[in-house]
CSV table of C-alpha atoms in Angstrom, one decimal:
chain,number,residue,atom,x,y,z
A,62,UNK,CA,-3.1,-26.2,-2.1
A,63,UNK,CA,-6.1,-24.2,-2.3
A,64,UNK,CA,-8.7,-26.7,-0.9
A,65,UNK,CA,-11.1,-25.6,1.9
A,66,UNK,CA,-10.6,-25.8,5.7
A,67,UNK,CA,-13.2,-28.0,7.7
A,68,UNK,CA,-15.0,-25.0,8.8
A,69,UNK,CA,-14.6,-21.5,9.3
A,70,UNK,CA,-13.7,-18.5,6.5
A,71,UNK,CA,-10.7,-18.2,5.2
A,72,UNK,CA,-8.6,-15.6,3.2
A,73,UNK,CA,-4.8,-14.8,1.9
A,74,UNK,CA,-2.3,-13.2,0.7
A,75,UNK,CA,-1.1,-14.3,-3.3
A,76,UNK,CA,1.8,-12.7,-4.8
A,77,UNK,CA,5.8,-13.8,-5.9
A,78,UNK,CA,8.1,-13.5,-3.8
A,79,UNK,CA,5.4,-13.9,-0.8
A,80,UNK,CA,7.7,-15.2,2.2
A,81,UNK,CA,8.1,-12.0,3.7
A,82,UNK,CA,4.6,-10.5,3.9
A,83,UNK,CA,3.6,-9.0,7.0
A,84,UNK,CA,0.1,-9.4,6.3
A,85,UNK,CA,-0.7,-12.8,7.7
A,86,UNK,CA,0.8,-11.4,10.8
A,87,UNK,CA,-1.6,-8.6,11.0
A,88,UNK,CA,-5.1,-10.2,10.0
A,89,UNK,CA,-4.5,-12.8,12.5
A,90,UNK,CA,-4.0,-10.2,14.7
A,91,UNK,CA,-6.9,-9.0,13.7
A,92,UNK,CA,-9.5,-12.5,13.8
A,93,UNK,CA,-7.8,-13.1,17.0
A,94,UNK,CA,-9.4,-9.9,18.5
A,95,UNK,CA,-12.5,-9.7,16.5
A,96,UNK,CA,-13.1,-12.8,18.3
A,97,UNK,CA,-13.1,-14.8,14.9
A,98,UNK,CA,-11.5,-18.0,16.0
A,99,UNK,CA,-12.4,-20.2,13.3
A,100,UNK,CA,-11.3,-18.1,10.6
A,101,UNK,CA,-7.9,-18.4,8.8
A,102,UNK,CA,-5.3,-16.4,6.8
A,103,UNK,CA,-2.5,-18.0,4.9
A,104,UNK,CA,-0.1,-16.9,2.1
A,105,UNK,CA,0.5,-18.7,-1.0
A,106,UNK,CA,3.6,-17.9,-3.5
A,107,UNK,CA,2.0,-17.6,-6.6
A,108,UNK,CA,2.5,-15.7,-10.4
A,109,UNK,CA,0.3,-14.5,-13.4
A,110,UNK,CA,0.4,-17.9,-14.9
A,111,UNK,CA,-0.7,-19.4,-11.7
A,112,UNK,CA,-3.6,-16.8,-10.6
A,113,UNK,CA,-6.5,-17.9,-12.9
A,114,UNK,CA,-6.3,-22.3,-11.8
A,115,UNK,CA,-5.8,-21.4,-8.5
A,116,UNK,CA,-8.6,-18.4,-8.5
A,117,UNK,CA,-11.2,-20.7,-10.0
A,118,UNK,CA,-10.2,-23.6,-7.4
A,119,UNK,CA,-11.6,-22.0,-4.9
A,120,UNK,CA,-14.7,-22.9,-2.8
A,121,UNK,CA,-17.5,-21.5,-0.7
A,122,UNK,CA,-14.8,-20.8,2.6
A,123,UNK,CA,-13.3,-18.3,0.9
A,124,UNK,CA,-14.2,-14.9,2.3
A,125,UNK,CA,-11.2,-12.9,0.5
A,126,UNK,CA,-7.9,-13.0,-0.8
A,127,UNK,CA,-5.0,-10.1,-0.4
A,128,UNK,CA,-3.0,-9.5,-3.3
A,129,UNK,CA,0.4,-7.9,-4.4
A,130,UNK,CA,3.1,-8.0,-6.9
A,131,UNK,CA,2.8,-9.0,-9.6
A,132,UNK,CA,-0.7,-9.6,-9.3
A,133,UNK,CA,-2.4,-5.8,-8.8
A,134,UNK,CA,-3.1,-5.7,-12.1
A,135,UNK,CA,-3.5,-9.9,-13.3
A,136,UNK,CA,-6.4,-9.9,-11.5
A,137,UNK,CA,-8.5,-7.8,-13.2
A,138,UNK,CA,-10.2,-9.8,-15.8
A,139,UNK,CA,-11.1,-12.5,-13.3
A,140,UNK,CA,-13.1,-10.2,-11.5
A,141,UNK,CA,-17.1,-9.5,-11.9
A,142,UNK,CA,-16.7,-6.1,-10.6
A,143,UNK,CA,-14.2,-3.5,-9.8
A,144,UNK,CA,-14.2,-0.8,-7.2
A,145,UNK,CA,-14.0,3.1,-9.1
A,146,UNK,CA,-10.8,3.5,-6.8
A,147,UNK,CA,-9.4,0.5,-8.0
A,148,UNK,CA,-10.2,1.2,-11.8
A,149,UNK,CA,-8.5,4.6,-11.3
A,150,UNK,CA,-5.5,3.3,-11.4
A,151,UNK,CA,-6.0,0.0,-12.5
A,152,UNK,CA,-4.5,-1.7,-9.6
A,153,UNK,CA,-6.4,-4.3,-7.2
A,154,UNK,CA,-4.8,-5.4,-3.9
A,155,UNK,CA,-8.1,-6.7,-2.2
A,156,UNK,CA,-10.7,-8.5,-3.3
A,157,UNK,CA,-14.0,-9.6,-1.8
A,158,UNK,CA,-16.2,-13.0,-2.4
A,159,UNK,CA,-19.9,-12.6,-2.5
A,160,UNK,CA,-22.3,-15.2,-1.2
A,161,UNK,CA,-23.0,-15.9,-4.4
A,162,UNK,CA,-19.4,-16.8,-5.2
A,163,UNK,CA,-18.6,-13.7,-7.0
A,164,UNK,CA,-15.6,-11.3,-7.2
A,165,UNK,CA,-15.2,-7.8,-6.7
A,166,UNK,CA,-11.5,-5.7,-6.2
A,167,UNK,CA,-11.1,-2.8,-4.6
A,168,UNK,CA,-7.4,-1.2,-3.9
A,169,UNK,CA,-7.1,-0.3,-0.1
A,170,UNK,CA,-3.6,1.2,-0.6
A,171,UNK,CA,-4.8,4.5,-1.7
A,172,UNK,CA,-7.6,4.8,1.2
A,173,UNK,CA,-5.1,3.2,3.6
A,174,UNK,CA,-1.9,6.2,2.2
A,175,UNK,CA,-4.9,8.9,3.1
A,176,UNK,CA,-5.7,7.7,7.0
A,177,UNK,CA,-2.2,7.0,7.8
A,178,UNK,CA,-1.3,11.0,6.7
A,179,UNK,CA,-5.1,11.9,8.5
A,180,UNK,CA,-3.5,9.7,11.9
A,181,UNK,CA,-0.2,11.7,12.1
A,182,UNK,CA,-2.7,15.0,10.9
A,183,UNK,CA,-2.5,15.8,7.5
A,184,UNK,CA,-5.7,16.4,6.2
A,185,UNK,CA,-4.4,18.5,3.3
A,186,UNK,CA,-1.1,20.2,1.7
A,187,UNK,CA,-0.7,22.6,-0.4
A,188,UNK,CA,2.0,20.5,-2.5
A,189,UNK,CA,3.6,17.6,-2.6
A,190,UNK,CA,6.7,15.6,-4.0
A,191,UNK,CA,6.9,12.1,-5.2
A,192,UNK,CA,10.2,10.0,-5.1
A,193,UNK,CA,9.6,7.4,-7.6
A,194,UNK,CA,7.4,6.5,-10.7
A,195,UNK,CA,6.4,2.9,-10.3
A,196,UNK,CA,2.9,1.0,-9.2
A,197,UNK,CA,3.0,2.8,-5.7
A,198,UNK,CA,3.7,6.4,-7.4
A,199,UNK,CA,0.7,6.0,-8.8
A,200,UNK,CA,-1.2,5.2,-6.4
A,201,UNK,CA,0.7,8.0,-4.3
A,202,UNK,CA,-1.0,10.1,-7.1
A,203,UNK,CA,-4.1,9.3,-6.3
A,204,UNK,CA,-3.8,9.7,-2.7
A,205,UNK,CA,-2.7,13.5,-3.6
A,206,UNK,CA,-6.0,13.6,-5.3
A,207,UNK,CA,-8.1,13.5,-2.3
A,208,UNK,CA,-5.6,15.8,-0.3
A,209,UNK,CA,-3.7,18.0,-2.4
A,210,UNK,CA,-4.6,21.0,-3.6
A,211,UNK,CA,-2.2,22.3,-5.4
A,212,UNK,CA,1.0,20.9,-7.5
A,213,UNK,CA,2.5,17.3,-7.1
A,214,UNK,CA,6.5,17.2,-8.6
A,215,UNK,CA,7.4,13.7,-9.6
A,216,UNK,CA,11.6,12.9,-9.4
A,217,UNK,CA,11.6,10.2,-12.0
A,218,UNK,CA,15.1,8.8,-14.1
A,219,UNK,CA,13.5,8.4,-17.4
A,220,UNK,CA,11.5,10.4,-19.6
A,221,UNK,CA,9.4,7.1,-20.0
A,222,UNK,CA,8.6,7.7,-16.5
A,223,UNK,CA,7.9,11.0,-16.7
A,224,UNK,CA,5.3,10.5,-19.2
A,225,UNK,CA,3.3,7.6,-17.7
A,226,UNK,CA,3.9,9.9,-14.3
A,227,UNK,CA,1.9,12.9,-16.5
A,228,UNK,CA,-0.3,11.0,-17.8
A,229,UNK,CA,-2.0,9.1,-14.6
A,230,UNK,CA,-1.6,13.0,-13.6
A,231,UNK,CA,-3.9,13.5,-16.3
A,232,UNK,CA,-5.8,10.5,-15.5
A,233,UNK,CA,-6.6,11.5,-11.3
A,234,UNK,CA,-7.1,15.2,-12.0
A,235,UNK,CA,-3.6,16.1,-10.4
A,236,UNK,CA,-1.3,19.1,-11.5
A,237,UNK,CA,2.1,16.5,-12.2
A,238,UNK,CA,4.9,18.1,-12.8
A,239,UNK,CA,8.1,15.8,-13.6
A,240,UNK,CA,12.0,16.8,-12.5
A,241,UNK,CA,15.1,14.8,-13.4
A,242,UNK,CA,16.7,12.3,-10.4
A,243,UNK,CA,19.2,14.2,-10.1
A,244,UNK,CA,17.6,17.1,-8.8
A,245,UNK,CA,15.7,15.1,-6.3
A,246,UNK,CA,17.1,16.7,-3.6
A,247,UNK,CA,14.7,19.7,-4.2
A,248,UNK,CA,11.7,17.4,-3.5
A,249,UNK,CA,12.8,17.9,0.3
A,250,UNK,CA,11.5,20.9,0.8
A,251,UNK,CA,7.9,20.0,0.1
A,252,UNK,CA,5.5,20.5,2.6
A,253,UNK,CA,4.7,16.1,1.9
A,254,UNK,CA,7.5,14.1,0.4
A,255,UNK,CA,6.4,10.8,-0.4
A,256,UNK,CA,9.2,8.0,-1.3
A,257,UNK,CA,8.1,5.4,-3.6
A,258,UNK,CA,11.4,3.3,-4.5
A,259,UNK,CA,13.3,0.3,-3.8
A,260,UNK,CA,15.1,0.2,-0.3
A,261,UNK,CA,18.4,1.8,-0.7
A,262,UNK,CA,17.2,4.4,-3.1
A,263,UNK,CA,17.2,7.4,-1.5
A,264,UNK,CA,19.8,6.8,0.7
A,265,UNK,CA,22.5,9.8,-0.6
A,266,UNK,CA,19.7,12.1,-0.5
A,267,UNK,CA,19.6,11.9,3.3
A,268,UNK,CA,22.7,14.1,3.5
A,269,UNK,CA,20.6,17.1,2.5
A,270,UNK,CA,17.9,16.9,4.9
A,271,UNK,CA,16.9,20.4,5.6
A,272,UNK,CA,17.4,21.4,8.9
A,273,UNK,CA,13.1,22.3,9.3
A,274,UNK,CA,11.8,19.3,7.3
A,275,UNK,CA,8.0,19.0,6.8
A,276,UNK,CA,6.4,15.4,6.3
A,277,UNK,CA,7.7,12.3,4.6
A,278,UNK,CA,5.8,9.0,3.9
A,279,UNK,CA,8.5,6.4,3.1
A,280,UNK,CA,6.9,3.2,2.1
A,281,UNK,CA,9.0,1.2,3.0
A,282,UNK,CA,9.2,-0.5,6.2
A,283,UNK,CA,11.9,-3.7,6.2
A,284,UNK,CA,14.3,-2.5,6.7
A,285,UNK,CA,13.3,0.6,9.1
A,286,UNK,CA,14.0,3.3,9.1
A,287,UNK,CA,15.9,4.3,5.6
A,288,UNK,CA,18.7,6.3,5.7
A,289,UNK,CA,16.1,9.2,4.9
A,290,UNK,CA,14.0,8.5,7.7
A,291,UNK,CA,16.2,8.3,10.0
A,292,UNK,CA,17.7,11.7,9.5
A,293,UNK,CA,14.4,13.0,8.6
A,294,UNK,CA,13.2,12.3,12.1
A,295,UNK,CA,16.6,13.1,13.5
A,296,UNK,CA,15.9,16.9,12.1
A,297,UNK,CA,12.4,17.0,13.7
A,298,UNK,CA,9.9,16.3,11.2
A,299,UNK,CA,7.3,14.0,10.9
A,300,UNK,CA,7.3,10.8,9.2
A,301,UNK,CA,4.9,8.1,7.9
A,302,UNK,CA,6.2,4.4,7.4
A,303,UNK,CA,5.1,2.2,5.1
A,304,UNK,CA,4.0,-0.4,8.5
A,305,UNK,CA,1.7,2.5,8.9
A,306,UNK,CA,0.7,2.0,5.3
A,307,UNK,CA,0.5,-1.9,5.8
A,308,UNK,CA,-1.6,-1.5,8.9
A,309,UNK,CA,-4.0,1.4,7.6
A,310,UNK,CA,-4.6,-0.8,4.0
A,311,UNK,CA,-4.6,-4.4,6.0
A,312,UNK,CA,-7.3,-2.8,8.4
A,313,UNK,CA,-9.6,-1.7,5.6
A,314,UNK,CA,-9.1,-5.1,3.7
A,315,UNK,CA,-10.4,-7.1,7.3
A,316,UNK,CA,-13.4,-4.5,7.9
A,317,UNK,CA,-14.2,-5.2,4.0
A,318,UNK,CA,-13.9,-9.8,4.0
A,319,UNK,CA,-15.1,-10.5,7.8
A,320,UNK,CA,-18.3,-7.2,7.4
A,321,UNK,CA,-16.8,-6.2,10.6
A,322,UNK,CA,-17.3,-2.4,10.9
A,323,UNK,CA,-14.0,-1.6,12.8
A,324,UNK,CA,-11.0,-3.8,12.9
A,325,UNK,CA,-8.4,-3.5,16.1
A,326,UNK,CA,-6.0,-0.9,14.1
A,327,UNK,CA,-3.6,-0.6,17.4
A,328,UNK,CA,-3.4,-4.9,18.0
A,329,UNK,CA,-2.4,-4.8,14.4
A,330,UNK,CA,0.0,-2.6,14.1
A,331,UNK,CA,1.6,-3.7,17.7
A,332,UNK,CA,1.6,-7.0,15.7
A,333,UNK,CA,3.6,-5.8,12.7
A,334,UNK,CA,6.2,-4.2,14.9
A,335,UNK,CA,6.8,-7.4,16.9
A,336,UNK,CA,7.1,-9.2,13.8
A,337,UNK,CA,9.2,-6.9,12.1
A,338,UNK,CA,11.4,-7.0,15.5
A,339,UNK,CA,11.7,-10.3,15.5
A,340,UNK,CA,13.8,-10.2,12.2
């Protein structure tokens, strides 16, 4: 499964479920234009039990490997070194073989959250809300670190939640202040709402839209766009998707595995919404 190609690099995507990653889709894109013809990027369905065999399988043609759930955080002690971004909150998505075979993870996502905001022109906010208090809150969080300057409201449905939400507040050096689910309709107002949960989530909240809405990053992007979205962009503002997410992260993780300073950002997002289309 994990054996070698003939020639070339290769890389890939690891995580369970895996079928519908976009990102094969967009670092092809990517070697494609970058000219790297002999390079490869597959996807292989695999869990925590599976990680370490398959990580230690393989060879000198590996340039990289992508990685999601439930593997972010697996990975960790199989690496020689980990990136201060990633360690911050202890999440790897991307990591990087040296020519000396070794390992080092970095997490993209959180770069990748602050150029997609930078693209549509957020620099900064004065606030934010999060929707949501799971692996992509957190890193959320630590996006708002870099951009937000003042104090971040987490909507969360447990007080479990809202602890672990204070406490990576604590953690990135961001004011977190936590608010029941049931009052999430307040987060709207926010000059940066961003939506963290599962597809379907926030659907009843998009029957309080306000009729000025700032900026929302929903990361989700399949299928697109939520109910939220939709009526978020219906009412004029501005929204992020979580393609532009996928694209601003994938971009950073090709620059990182083939040295290339500057992957094609526009081929790979007009690859992602083909793809996406075409479902």
């Amino acid at each position: 499964m994990a054996a070698d190609s003939e020639s070339g690099r290769r890389a890939a995507v690891l995580g369970s479920p895996i079928a519908h990653s976009l990102s094969p889709v967009l670092h092809r894109a990517a070697y494609e234009e970058l000219g790297l013809r002999d390079w490869t990027y597959d996807r292989f369905e695999i869990d925590e039990a599976a990680l370490p065999g398959f990580i230690g399988e393989l060879g000198s043609a590996w340039a990289g490997l992508s990685l999601t759930m439930p593997l972010k955080r697996a990975i960790i002690p199989l690496l020689d070194e980990v990136s201060e971004t990633a360690a911050s909150v202890e999440a790897v998505n991307t990591v990087v073989f040296g020519p000396d075979g070794s390992r080092r993870g970095d997490n993209t996502d959180i770069p990748g959250m602050v150029a997609a905001l930078r693209e549509r022109g957020i620099e900064q906010v004065e606030s934010a809300a999060i929707l949501g208090a799971g692996a992509t809150a957190s890193s959320a969080l630590a996006a708002l670190s870099r951009i937000c300057t003042g104090e971040v409201v987490a909507y969360v449905r447990s007080e479990a939640r809202a602890a672990e939400m204070r406490q990576w507040g604590e953690r990135l050096g961001v004011e977190v202040r936590t608010e029941a689910w049931d009052d999430a309709r307040e987060a709207l107002s926010a000059p940066l709402v961003i939506a963290t949960t599962p597809a379907g989530t926030t659907d009843a909240l998009s029957s309080v839209v306000p009729e000025r809405p700032a900026t929302l990053f929903d990361v989700l992007y399949d299928p697109w766009p939520t109910a939220l979205a939709a009526r978020w962009s219906a009412y004029g503002g501005a929204v992020v998707s979580g393609l532009d997410l996928l694209v601003h992260q994938a971009v950073l993780q090709v620059e990182q595995m083939t040295g290339r300073a500057s992957a094609p950002l526009g081929v790979m997002r007009k690859a992602g919404e083909q793809a996406l289309a075409g479902r």
